GROMACS .gro file of C-alpha atoms in nm:
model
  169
    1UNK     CA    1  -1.477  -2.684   2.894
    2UNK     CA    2  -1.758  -2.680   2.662
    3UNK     CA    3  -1.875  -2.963   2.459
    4UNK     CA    4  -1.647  -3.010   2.166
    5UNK     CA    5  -1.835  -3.197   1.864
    6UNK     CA    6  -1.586  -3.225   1.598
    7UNK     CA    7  -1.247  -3.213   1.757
    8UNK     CA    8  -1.058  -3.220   1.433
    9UNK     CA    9  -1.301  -2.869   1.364
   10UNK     CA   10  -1.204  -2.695   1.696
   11UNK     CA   11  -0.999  -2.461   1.759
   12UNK     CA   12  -0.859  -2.334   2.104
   13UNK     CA   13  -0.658  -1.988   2.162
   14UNK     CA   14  -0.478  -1.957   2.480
   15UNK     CA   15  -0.514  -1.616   2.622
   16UNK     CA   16  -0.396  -1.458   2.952
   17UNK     CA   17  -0.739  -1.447   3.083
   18UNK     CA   18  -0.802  -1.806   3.004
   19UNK     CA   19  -0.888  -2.046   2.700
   20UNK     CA   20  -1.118  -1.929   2.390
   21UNK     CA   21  -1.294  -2.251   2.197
   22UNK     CA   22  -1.384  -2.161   1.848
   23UNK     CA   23  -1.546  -2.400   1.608
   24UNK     CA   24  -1.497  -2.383   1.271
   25UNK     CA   25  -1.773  -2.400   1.006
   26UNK     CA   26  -1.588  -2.627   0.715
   27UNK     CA   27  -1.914  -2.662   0.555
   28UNK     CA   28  -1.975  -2.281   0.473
   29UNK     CA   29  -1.599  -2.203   0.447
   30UNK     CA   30  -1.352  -2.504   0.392
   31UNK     CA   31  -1.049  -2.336   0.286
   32UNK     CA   32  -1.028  -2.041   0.544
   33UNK     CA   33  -1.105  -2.340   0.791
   34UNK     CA   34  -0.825  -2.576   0.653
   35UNK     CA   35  -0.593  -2.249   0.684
   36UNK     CA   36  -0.647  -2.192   1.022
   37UNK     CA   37  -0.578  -2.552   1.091
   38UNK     CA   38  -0.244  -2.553   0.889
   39UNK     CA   39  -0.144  -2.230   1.074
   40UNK     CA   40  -0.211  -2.382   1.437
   41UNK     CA   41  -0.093  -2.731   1.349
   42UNK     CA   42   0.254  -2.522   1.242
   43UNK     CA   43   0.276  -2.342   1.584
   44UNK     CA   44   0.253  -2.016   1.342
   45UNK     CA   45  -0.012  -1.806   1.605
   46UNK     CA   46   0.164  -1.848   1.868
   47UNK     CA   47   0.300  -1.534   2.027
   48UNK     CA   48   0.100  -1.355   1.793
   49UNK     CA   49  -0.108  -1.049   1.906
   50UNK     CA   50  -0.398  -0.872   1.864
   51UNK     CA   51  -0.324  -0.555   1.687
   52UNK     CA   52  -0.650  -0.396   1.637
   53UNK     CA   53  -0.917  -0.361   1.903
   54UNK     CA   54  -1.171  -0.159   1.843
   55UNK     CA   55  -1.433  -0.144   2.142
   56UNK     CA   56  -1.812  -0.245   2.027
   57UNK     CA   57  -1.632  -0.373   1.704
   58UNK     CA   58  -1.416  -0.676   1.649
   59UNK     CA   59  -1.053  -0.775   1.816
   60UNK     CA   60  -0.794  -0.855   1.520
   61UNK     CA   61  -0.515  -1.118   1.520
   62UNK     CA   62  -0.320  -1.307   1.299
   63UNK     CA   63  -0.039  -1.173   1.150
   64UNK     CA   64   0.197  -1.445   1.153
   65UNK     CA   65   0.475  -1.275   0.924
   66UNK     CA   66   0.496  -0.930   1.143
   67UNK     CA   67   0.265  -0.998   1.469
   68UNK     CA   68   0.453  -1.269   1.675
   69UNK     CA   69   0.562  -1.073   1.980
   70UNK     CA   70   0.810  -1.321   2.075
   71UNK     CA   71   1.028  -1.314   1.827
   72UNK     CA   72   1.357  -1.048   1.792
   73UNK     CA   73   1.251  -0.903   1.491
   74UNK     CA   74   0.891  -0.820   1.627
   75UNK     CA   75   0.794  -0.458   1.588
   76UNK     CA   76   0.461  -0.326   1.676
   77UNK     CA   77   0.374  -0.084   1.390
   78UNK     CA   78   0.433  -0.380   1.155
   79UNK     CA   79   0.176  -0.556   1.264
   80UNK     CA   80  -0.110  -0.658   1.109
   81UNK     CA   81   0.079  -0.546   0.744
   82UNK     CA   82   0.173  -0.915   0.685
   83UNK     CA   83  -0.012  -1.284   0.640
   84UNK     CA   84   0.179  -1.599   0.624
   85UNK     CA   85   0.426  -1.834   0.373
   86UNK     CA   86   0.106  -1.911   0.212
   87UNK     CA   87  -0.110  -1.826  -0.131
   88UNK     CA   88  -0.386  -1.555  -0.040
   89UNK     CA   89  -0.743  -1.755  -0.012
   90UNK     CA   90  -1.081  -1.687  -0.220
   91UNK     CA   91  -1.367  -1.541  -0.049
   92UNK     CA   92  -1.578  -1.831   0.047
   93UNK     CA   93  -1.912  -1.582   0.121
   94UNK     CA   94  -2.243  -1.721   0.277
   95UNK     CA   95  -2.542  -1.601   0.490
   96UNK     CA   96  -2.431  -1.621   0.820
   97UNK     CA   97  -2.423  -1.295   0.943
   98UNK     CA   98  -2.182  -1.124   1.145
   99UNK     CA   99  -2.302  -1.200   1.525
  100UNK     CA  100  -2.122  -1.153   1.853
  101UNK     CA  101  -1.844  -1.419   1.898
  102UNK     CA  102  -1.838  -1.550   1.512
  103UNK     CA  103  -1.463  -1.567   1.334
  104UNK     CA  104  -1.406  -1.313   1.036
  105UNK     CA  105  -1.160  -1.331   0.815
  106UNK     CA  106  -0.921  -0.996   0.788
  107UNK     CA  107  -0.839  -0.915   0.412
  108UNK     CA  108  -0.748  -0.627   0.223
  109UNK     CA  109  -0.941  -0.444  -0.064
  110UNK     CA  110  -0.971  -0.698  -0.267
  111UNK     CA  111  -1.202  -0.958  -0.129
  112UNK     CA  112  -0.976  -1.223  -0.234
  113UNK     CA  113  -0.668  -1.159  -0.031
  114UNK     CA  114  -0.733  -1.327   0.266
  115UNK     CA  115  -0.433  -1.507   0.422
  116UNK     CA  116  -0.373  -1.589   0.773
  117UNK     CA  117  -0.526  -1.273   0.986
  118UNK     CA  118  -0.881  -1.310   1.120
  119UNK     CA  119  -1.107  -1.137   1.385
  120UNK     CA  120  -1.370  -1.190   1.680
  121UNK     CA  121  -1.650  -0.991   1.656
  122UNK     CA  122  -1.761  -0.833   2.021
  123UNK     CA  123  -2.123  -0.767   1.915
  124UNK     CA  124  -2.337  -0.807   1.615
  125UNK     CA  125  -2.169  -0.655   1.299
  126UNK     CA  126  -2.445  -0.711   1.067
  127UNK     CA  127  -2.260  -0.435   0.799
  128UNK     CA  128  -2.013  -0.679   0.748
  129UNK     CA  129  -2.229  -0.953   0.612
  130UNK     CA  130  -2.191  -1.076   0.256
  131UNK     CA  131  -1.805  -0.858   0.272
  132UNK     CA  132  -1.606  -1.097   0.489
  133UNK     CA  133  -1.582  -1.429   0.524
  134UNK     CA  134  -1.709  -1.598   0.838
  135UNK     CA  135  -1.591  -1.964   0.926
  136UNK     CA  136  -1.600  -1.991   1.263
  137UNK     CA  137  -1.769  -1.939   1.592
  138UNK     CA  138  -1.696  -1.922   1.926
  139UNK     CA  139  -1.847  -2.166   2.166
  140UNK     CA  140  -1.687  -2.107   2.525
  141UNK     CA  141  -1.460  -1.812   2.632
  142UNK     CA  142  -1.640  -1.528   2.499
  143UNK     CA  143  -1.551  -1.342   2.834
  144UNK     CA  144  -1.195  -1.384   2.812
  145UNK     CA  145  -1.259  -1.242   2.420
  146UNK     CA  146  -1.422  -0.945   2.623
  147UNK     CA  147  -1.087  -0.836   2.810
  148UNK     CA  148  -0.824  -0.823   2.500
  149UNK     CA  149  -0.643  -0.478   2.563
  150UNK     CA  150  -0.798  -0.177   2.323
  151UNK     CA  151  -0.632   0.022   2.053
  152UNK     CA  152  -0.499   0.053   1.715
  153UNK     CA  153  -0.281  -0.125   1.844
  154UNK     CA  154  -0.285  -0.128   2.180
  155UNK     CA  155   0.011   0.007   2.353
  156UNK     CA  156   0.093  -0.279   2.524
  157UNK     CA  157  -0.109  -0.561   2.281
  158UNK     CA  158  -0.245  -0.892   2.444
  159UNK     CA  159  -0.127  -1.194   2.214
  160UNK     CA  160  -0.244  -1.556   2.151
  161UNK     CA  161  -0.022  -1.758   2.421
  162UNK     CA  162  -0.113  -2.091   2.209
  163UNK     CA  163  -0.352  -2.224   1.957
  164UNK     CA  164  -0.423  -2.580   1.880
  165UNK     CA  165  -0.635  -2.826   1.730
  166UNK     CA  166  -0.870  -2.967   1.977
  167UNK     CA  167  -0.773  -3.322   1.778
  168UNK     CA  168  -0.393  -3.266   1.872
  169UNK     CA  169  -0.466  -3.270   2.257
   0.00000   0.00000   0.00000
């Protein structure tokens, strides 16, 4: 596992290809970093999956509301429509660009509207910079990032199995 610096700033997605370690940038982007937090402390990613992969692009997660695919209720062309419980969060824009493996957030036209949907860019998406807010990175598991099922949305979606707080254990 790699070394984790600030285990209250880690995060760690469970996929089916093995574990993901993202850490979060609170200095450049405290709220969308506190969210993310909230959400995994909750158990509220869980189950959820990714619901737009686009090859050479970015793999998309994070719908809490319409994307947990273990729930009843879960329907596949709903996802990725929905956020979470919570208010919609202010851009919190900086210079770090857009570079293989760093955490986006997912928002709609307005540049205000993010919630609780993010995405992992697969290669350097320097077109995004300045347009979406980056607060995290990932530090191990890039590979397993890699092998996320393609489409919009994949027919048969891979999901976050768990995500945690390095802090929690």
């Amino acid at each position: 596992m790699a070394e984790i610096k600030d285990p209250e700033n880690t995060i760690i997605i469970e996929l089916k290809d093995g574990p993901v370690v993202i850490e979060l940038l609170p200095d450049v982007a405290p709220k969308h970093a506190e969210r993310m937090k909230e959400l995994a402390r909750a158990g509220k990613y869980d189950g959820v999956v990714f619901h737009r992969v686009i090859d050479g692009f970015m793999a998309q997660t994070g719908d809490v509301e319409n994307g947990n695919a273990t729930v009843d209720t879960f329907n596949l062309r709903r996802a990725g429509t929905g956020g979470s419980d919570l208010p919609d969060l202010p851009a919190e824009f900086s210079r770090l660009p857009h570079d293989r493996g760093t955490l986006g957030a997912a928002r709609a036209m307005d540049p205000n509207s993010a919630n609780s949907q993010f995405f992992i860019n697969f290669k350097d998406n320097h077109f995004l910079n300045g347009q979406y807010t980056v607060y995290g990175r990932v530090i191990e598991g890039m590979d397993n990032v890699d092998k996320i099922k393609r489409g919009e949305p994949p027919a048969e979606p891979d999901r976050m199995i768990s995500v945690k707080v390095a802090a929690d254990g």
